[in-house]
Tab-separated table of C-alpha atoms and ligand atoms in Angstrom:
chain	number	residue	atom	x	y	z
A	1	UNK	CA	0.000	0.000	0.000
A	2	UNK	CA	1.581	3.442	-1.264
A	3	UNK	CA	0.701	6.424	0.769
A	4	UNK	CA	-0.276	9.585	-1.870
A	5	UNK	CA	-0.158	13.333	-0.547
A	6	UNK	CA	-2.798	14.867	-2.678
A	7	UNK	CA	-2.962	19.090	-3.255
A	8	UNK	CA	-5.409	21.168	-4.180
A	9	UNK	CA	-5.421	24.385	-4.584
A	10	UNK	CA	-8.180	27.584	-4.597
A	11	UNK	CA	-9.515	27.017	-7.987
A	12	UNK	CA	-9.534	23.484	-7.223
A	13	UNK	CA	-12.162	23.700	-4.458
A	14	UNK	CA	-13.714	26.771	-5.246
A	15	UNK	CA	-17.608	25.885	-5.379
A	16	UNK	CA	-19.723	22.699	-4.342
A	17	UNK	CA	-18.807	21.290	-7.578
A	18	UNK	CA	-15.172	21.836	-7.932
A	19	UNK	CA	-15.609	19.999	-4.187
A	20	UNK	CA	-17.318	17.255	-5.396
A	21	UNK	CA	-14.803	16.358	-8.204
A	22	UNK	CA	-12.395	16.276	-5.640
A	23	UNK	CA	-13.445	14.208	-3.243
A	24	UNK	CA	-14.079	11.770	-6.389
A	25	UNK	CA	-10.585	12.161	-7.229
A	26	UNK	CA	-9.243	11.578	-3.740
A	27	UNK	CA	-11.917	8.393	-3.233
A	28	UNK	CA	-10.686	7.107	-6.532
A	29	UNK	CA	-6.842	7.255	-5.618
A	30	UNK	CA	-8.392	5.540	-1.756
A	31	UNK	CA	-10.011	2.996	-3.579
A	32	UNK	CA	-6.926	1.856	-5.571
A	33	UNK	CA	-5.845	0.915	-2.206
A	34	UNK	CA	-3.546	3.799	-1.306
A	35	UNK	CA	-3.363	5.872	2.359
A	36	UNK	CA	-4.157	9.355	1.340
A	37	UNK	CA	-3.887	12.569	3.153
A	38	UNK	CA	-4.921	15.980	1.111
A	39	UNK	CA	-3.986	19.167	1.259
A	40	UNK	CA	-6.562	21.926	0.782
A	41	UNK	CA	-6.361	26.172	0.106
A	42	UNK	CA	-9.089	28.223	0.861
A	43	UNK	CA	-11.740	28.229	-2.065
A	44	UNK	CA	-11.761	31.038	-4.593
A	45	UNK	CA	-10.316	34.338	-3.910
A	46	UNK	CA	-11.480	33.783	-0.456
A	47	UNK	CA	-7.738	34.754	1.255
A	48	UNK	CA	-7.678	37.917	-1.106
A	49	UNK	CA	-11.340	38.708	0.193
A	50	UNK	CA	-10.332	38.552	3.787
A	51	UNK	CA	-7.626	40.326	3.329
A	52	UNK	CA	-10.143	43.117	1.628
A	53	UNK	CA	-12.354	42.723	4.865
A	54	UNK	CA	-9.668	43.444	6.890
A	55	UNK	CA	-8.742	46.694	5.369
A	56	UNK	CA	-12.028	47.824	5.429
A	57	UNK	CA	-11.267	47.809	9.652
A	58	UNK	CA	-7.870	48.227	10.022
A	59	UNK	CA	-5.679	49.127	7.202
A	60	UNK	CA	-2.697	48.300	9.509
A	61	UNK	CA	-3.639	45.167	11.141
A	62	UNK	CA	-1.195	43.148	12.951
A	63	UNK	CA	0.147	40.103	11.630
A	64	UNK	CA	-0.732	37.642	14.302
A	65	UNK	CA	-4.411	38.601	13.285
A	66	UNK	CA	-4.091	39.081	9.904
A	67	UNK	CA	-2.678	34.955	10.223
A	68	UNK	CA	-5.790	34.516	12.605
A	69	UNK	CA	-7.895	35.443	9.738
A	70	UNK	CA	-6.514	34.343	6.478
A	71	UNK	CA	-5.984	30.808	8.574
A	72	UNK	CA	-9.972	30.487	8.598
A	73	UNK	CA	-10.256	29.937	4.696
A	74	UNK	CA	-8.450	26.698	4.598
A	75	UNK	CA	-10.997	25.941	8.010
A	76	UNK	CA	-13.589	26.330	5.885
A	77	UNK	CA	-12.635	24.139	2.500
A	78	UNK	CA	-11.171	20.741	4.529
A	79	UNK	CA	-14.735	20.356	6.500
A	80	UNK	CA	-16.173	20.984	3.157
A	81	UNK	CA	-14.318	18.234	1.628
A	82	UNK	CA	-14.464	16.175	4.188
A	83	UNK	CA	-18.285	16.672	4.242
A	84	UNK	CA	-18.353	15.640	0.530
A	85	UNK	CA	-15.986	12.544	1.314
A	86	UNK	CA	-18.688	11.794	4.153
A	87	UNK	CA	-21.456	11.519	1.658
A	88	UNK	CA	-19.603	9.088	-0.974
A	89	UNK	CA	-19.641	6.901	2.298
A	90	UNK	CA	-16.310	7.007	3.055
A	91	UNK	CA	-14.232	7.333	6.496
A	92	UNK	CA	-12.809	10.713	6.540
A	93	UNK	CA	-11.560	13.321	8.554
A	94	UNK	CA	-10.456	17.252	8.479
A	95	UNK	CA	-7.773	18.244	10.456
A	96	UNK	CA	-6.481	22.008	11.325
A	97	UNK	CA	-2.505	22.625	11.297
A	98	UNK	CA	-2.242	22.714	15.322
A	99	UNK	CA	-4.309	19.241	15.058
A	100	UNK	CA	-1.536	17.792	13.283
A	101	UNK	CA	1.301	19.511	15.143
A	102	UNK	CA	2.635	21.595	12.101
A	103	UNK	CA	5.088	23.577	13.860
A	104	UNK	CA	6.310	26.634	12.679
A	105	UNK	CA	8.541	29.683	13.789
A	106	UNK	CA	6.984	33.208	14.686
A	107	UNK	CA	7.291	35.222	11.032
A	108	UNK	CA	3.590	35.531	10.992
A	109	UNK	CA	2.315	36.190	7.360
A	110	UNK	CA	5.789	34.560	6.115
A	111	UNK	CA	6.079	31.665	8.918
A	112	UNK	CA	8.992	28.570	8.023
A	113	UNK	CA	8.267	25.083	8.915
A	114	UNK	CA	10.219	23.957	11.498
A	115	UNK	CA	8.482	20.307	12.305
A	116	UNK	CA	5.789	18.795	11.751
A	117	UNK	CA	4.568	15.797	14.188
A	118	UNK	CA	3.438	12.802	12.434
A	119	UNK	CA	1.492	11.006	15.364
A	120	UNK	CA	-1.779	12.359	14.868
A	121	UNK	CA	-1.561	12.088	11.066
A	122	UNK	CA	-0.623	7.938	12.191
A	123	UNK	CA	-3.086	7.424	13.663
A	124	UNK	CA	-6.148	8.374	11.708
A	125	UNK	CA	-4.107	6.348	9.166
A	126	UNK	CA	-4.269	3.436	10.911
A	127	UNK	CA	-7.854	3.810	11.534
A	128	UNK	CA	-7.649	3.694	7.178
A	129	UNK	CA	-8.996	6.844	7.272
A	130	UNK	CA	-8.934	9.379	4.446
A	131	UNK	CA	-7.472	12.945	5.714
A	132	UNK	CA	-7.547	16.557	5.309
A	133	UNK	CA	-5.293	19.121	6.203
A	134	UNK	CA	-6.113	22.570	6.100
A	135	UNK	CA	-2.693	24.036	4.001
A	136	UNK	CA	-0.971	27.257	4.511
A	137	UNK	CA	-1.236	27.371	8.219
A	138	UNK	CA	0.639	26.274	11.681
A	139	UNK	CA	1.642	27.066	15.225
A	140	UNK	CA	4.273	28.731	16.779
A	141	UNK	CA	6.008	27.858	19.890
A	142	UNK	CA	3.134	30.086	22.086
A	143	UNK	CA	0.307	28.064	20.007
A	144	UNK	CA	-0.817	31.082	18.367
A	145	UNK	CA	-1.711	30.152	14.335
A	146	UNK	CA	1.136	31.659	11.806
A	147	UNK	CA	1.226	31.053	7.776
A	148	UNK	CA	3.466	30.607	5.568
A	149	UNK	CA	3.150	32.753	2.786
A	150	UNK	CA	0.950	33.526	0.119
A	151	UNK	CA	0.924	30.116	-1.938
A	152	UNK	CA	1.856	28.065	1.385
A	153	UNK	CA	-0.197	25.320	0.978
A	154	UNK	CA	2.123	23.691	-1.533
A	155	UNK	CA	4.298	23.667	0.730
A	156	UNK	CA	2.041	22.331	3.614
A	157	UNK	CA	1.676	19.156	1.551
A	158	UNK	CA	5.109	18.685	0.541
A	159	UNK	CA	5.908	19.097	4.016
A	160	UNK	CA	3.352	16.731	5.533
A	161	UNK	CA	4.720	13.668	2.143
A	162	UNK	CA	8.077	14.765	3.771
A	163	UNK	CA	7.855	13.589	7.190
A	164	UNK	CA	5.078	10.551	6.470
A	165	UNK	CA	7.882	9.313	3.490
A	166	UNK	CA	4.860	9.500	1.242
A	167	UNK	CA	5.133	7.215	-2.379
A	168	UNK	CA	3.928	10.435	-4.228
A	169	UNK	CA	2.839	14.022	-3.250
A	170	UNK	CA	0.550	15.407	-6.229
A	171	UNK	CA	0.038	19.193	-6.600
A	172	UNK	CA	-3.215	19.388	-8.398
A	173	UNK	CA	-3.962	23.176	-10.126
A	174	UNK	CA	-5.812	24.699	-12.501
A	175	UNK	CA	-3.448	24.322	-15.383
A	176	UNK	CA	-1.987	20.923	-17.037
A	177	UNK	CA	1.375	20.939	-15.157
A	178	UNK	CA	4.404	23.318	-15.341
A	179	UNK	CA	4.819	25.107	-18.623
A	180	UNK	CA	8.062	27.241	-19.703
A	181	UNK	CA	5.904	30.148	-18.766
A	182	UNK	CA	2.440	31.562	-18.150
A	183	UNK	CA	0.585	29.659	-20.478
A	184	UNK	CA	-2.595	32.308	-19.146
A	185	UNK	CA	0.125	34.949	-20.135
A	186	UNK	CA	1.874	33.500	-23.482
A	187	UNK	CA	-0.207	31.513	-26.016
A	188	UNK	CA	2.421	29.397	-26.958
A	189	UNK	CA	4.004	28.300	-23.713
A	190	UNK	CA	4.905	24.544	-23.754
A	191	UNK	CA	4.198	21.939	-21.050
A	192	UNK	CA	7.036	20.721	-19.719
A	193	UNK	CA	7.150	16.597	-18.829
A	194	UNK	CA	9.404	16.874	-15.797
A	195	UNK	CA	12.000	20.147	-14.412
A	196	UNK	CA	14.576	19.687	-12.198
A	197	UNK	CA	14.295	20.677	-8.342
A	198	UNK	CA	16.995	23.792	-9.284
A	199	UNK	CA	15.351	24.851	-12.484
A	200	UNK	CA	11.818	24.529	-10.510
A	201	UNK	CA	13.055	26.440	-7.203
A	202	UNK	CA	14.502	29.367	-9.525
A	203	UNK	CA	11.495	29.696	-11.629
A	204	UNK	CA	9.062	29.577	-8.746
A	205	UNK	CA	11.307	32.129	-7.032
A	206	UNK	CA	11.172	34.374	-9.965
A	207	UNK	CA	7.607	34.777	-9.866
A	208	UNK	CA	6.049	31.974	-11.699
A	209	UNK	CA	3.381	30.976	-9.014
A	210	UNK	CA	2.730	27.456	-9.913
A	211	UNK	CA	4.598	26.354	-7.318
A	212	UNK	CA	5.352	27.975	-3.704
A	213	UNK	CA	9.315	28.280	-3.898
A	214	UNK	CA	9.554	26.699	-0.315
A	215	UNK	CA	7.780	23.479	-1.032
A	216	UNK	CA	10.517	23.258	-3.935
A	217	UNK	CA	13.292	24.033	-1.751
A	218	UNK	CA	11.714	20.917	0.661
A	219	UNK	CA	10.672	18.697	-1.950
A	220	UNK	CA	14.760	18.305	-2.877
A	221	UNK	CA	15.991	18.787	0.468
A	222	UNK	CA	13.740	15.547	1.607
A	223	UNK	CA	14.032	14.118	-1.788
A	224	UNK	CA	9.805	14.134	-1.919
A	225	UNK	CA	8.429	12.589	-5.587
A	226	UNK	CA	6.804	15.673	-6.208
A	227	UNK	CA	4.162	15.979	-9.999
A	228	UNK	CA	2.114	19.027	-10.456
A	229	UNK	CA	-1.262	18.123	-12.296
A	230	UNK	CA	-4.705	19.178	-12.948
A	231	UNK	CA	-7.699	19.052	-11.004
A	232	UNK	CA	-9.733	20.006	-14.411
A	233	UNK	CA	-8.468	17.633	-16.744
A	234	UNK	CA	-7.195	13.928	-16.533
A	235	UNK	CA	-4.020	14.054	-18.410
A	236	UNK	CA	-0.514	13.960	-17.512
A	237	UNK	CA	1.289	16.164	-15.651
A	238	UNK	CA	5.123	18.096	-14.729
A	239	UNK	CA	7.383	15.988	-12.576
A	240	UNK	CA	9.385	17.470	-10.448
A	241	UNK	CA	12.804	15.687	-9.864
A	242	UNK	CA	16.398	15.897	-8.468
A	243	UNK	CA	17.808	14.682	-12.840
A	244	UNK	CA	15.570	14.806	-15.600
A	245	UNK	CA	16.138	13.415	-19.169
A	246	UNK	CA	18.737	15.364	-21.104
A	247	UNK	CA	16.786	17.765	-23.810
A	248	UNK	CA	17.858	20.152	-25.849
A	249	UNK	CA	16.458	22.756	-24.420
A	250	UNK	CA	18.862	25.612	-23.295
A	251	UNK	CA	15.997	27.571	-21.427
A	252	UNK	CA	13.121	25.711	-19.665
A	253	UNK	CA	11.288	28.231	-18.667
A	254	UNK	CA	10.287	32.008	-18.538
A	255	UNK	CA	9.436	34.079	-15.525
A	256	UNK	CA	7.906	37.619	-14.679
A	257	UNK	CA	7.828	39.030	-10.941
A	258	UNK	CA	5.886	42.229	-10.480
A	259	UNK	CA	6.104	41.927	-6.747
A	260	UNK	CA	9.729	44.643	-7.221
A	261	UNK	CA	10.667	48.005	-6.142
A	262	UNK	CA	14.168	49.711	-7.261
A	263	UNK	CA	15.618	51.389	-4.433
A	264	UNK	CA	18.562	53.647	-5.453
A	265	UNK	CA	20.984	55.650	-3.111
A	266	UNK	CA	22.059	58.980	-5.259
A	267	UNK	CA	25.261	60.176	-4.292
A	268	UNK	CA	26.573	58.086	-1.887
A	269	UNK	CA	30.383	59.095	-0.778
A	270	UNK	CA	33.091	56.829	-2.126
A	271	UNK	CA	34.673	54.786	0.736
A	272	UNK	CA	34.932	51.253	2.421
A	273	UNK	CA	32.349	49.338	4.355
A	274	UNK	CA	29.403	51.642	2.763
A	275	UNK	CA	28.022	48.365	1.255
A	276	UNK	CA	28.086	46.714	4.289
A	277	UNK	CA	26.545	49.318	6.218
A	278	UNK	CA	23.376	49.760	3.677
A	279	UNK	CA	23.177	46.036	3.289
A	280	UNK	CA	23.693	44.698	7.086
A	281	UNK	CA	20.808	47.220	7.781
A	282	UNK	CA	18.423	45.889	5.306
A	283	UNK	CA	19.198	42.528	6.066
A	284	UNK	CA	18.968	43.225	9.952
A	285	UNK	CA	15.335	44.236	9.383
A	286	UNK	CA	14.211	41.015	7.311
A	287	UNK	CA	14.288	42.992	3.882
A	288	UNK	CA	15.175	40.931	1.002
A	289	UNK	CA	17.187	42.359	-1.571
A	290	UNK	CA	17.466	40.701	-4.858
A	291	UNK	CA	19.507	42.689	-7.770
A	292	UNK	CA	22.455	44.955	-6.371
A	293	UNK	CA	24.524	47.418	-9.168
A	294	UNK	CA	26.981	49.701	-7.820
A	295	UNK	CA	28.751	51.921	-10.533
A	296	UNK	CA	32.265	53.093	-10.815
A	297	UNK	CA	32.869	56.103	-8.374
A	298	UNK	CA	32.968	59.689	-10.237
A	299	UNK	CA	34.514	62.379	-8.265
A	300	UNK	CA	34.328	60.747	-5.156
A	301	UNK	CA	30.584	59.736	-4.979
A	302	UNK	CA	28.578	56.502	-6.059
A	303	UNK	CA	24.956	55.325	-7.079
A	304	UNK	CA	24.042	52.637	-5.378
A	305	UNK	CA	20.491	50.699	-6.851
A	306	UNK	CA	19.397	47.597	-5.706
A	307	UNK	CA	15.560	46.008	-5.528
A	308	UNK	CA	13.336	44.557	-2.813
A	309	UNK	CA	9.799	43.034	-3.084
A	310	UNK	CA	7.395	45.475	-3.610
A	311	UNK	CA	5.263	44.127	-0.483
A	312	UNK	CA	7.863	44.640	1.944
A	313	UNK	CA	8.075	48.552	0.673
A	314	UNK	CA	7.496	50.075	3.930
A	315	UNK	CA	10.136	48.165	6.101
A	316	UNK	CA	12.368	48.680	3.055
A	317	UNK	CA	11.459	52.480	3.129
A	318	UNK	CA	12.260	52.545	6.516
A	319	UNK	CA	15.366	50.937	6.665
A	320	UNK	CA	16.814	53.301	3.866
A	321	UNK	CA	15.656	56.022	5.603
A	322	UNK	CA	17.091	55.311	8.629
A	323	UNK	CA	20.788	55.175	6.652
A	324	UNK	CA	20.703	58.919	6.723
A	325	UNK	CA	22.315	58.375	10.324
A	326	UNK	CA	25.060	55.945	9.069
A	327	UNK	CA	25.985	57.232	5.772
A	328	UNK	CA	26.128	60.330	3.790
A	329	UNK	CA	24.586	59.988	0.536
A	330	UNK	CA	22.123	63.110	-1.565
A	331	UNK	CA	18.809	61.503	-2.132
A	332	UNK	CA	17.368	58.154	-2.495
A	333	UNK	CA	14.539	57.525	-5.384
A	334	UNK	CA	12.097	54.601	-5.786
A	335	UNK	CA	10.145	52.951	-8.569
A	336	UNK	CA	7.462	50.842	-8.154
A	337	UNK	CA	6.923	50.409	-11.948
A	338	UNK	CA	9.099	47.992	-12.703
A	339	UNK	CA	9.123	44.127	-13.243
A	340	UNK	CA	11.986	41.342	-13.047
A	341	UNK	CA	11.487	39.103	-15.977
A	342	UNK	CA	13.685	36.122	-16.024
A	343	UNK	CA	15.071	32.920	-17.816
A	344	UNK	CA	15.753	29.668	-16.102
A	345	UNK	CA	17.831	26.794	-17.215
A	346	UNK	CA	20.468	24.156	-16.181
A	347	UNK	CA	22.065	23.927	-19.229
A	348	UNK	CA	22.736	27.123	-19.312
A	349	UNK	CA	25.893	26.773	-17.450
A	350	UNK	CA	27.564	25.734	-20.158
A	351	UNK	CA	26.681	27.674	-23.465
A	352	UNK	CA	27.857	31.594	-23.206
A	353	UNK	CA	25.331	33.340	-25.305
A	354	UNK	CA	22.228	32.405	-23.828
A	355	UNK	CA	22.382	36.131	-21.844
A	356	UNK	CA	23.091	38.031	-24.997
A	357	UNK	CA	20.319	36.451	-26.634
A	358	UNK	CA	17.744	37.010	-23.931
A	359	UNK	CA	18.975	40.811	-24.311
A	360	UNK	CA	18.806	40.472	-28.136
A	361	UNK	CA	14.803	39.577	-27.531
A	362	UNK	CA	14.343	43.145	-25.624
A	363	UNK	CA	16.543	44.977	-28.353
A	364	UNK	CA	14.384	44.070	-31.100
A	365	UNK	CA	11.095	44.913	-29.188
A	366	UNK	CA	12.893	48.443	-28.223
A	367	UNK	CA	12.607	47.173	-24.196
A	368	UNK	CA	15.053	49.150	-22.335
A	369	UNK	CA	17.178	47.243	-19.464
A	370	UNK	CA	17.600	49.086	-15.870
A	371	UNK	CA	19.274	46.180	-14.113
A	372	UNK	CA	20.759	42.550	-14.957
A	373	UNK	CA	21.733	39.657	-12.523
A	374	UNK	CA	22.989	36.548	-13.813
A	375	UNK	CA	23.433	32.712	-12.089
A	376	UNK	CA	24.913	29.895	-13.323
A	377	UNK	CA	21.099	28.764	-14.274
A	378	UNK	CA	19.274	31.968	-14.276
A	379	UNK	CA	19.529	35.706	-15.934
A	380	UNK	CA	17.065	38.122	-14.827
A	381	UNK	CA	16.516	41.762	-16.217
A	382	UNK	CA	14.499	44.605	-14.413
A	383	UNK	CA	12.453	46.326	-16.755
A	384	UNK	CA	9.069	48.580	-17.154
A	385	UNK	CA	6.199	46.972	-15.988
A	386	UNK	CA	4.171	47.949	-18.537
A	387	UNK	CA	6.582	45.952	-20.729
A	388	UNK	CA	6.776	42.839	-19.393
A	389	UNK	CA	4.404	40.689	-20.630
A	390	UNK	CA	5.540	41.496	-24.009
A	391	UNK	CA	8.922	40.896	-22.580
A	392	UNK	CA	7.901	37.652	-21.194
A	393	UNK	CA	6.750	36.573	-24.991
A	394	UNK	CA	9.821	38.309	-26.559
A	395	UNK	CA	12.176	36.183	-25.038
A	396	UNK	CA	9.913	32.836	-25.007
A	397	UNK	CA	9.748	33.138	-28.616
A	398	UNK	CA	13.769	33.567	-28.389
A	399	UNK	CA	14.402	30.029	-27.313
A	400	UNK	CA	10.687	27.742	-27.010
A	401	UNK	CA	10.084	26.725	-30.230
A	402	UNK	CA	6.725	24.538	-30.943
B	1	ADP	P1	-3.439	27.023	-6.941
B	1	ADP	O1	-4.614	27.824	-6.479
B	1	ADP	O2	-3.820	25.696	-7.504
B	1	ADP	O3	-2.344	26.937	-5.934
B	1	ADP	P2	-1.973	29.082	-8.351
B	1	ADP	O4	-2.829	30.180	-8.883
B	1	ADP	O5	-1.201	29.319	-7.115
B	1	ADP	O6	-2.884	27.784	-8.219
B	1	ADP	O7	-0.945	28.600	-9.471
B	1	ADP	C1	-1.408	28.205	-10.749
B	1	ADP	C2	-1.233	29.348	-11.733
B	1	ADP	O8	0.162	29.613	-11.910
B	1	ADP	C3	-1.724	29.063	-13.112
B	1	ADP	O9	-3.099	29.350	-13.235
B	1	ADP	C4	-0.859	29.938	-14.000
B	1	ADP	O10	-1.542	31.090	-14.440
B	1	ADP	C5	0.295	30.362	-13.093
B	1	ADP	N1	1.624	30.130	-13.667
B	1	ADP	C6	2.642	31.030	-13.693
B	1	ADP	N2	3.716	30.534	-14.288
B	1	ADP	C7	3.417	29.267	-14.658
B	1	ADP	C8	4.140	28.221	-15.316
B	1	ADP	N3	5.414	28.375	-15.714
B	1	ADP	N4	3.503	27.044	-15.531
B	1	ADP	C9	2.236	26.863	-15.129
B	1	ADP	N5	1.490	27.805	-14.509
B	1	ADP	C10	2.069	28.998	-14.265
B	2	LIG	N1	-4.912	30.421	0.609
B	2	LIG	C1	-3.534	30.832	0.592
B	2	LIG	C2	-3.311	31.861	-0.511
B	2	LIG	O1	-4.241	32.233	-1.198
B	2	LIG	C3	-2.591	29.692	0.480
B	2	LIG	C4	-2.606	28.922	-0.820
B	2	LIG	O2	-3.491	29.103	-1.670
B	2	LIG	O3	-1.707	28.103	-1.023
B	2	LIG	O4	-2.219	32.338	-0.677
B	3	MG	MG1	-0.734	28.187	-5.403
């Protein structure tokens, strides 16, 4: 008997009927003789509702209650499911992530994983039961609810196949598997059979969403069998594996983050341990920064630009702010219209030219670069926003062909 972590996410569950196909799918996969635990989201745009309603009171809410309420969404879809599971006659039950012990740390909104007990999940089990588990949430050491992140319930389930040594853990969306981009976004995007952990964890961390980026980082740290398939049609899906057959193809996918702000430090005088002081700052504070360009000093002074996520703009506003104490610099200036658009692919490593290419794409469309960043399997540009989905096609058409 195989034990199969099942996924589904918002679009997955979002009405009565959505619910009803999957509890067929998940009583189908039971009666093939397998243990099954499933991971659900909340249905619909229900966590960007809540998050609406909880403007509408407090357009500063904390984060412990902002966890408190977007935690109540996935509440609401596993007894649904479970409900549905109930009425095909089967033994079933929902389970909330302090039920099953899914301990996290304290970054509420953004909490990590830390453990996640596997004695209630046993048990019920053993009792050849079929079980849900409300994704996206967990406890911290004070029992108060956290979650991890918008997207979090991937990484709930890989998680959960993790620590039970699951056969399989299935991610089932709304599209046919992992494409090499957007296929909502670019017509011609191409599915791809299987991706590598690497390729996968860059891509989703460059802003394709398919995937939460953590659950990636898991799925290869634990080794997890990880597919991504679709709730909406039967057919095959992406596998997502530590070596995949060898192909051809140079660039495997394409990715566009709008979630960006350019920060950039006018002025800022020429002399050692500047970096380190702007940097060690932002990174005291939790602020991610992504792309960094520093220029060659002219007459004793230096522009310093470097980008952050968008959603974290007002720590990162603060934290720059706060350099006017530390460092002498004239002004700092943001932009919040701007996009990271990226390409992702192992073999990469080995063919120069795949860069120049990518930047012969935006030439021809008349896209201007601000910033570039390169890895050995990744090159990311920051450009307009307003450009990016054309960007995004630009460059697919580069290197996918059909
Ligand atoms: P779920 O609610 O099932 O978690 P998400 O909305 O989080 O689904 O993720 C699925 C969406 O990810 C798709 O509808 C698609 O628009 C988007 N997406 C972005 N990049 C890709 C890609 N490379 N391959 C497949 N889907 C992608
Ligand atoms: N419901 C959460 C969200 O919308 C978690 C998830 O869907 O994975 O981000
Ligand atoms: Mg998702």
């Amino acid at each position: 008997m195989a034990l199969i972590v099942q996924k589904f996410g918002g679009s997955s569950v979002a009405d009565a009927e959505r619910v009803r196909h999957v509890a067929e799918i998940v009583t189908r996969t039971y009666d093939q003789g397998n243990d099954v635990i499933v991971v659900v989201s909340a249905q619909g745009d229900t966590t960007d509702d809540l998050i609406e309603k909880a403007k509408e009171i407090n357009p500063n809410p904390s984060k412990r209650e902002m966890d408190m309420l977007l935690s109540t969404g996935e509440q609401i879809s596993i007894s649904l499911l479970a409900m549905a599971i109930e009425k095909l006659g089967y033994p079933v039950i929902s389970l909330t992530g302090w039920q099953i012990g899914m301990k996290t740390n304290s970054k509420y909104s953004n909490a990590r994983i830390r453990l996640c007990d596997t004695e209630r999940l046993q048990s019920e089990l053993d009792k050849r039961k079929i079980i849900i588990v409300a994704g996206f949430q967990g406890i911290n050491k004070y029992d108060d609810i956290t979650t991890l992140g918008r997207g979090g319930s991937d990484t709930t389930a890989v998680a959960i196949a993790a620590v039970m040594k699951a056969q399989l853990c299935q991610i089932y969306t709304d599209v046919d598997g992992v494409y090499t981009a957007d296929p909502r976004k670019v017509p011609t995007a191409v599915k791809l059979d299987e991706i590598t952990f690497d390729e996968m964890l860059e891509l989703a961390s460059m802003g394709a969403q398919v995937l939460h980026n953590r659950s990636v980082e898991l799925a290869k740290k634990y080794d997890v069998n990880m597919e991504v398939v679709s709730s909406f049609n039967d057919v095959p899906g992406t596998k997502v594996k530590e070596v995949v057959k060898v192909e051809k193809m140079l660039v495997r996918g394409v990715a566009k983050d709008t979630d960006v702000m350019r920060v950039t430090i006018l002025g800022v005088v020429d002399e050692p341990g500047i970096a380190f002081k702007i940097f060690s700052t932002l990174a005291a504070k939790g602020v991610n920064v992504d792309i960094i360009i520093q220029c060659l000093a002219q007459s004793g002074k230096n522009d310093i630009s470097f980008t952050v996520k968008q959603s974290e703009k007002e720590i990162a506003k603060a934290a720059v702010e706060g350099l006017a104490d530390r460092i002498t610099f004239d002004k700092i200036s943001y932009s919040e219209d701007v996009a990271k658009v990226s390409i992702v692919g192992a073999g990469m490593v080995s063919n120069p030219g795949v860069a120049a290419q990518m930047f012969e794409a935006l030439a021809e469309r008349e896209i201007n670069i601000q910033m570039i960043s390169t890895s050995e399997i990744k090159v990311s540009v920051l450009i307009a926003e307003e450009e990016a989905d054309r960007a995004v096609r630009a460059i697919h058409d580069m290197f996918i062909k059909n």
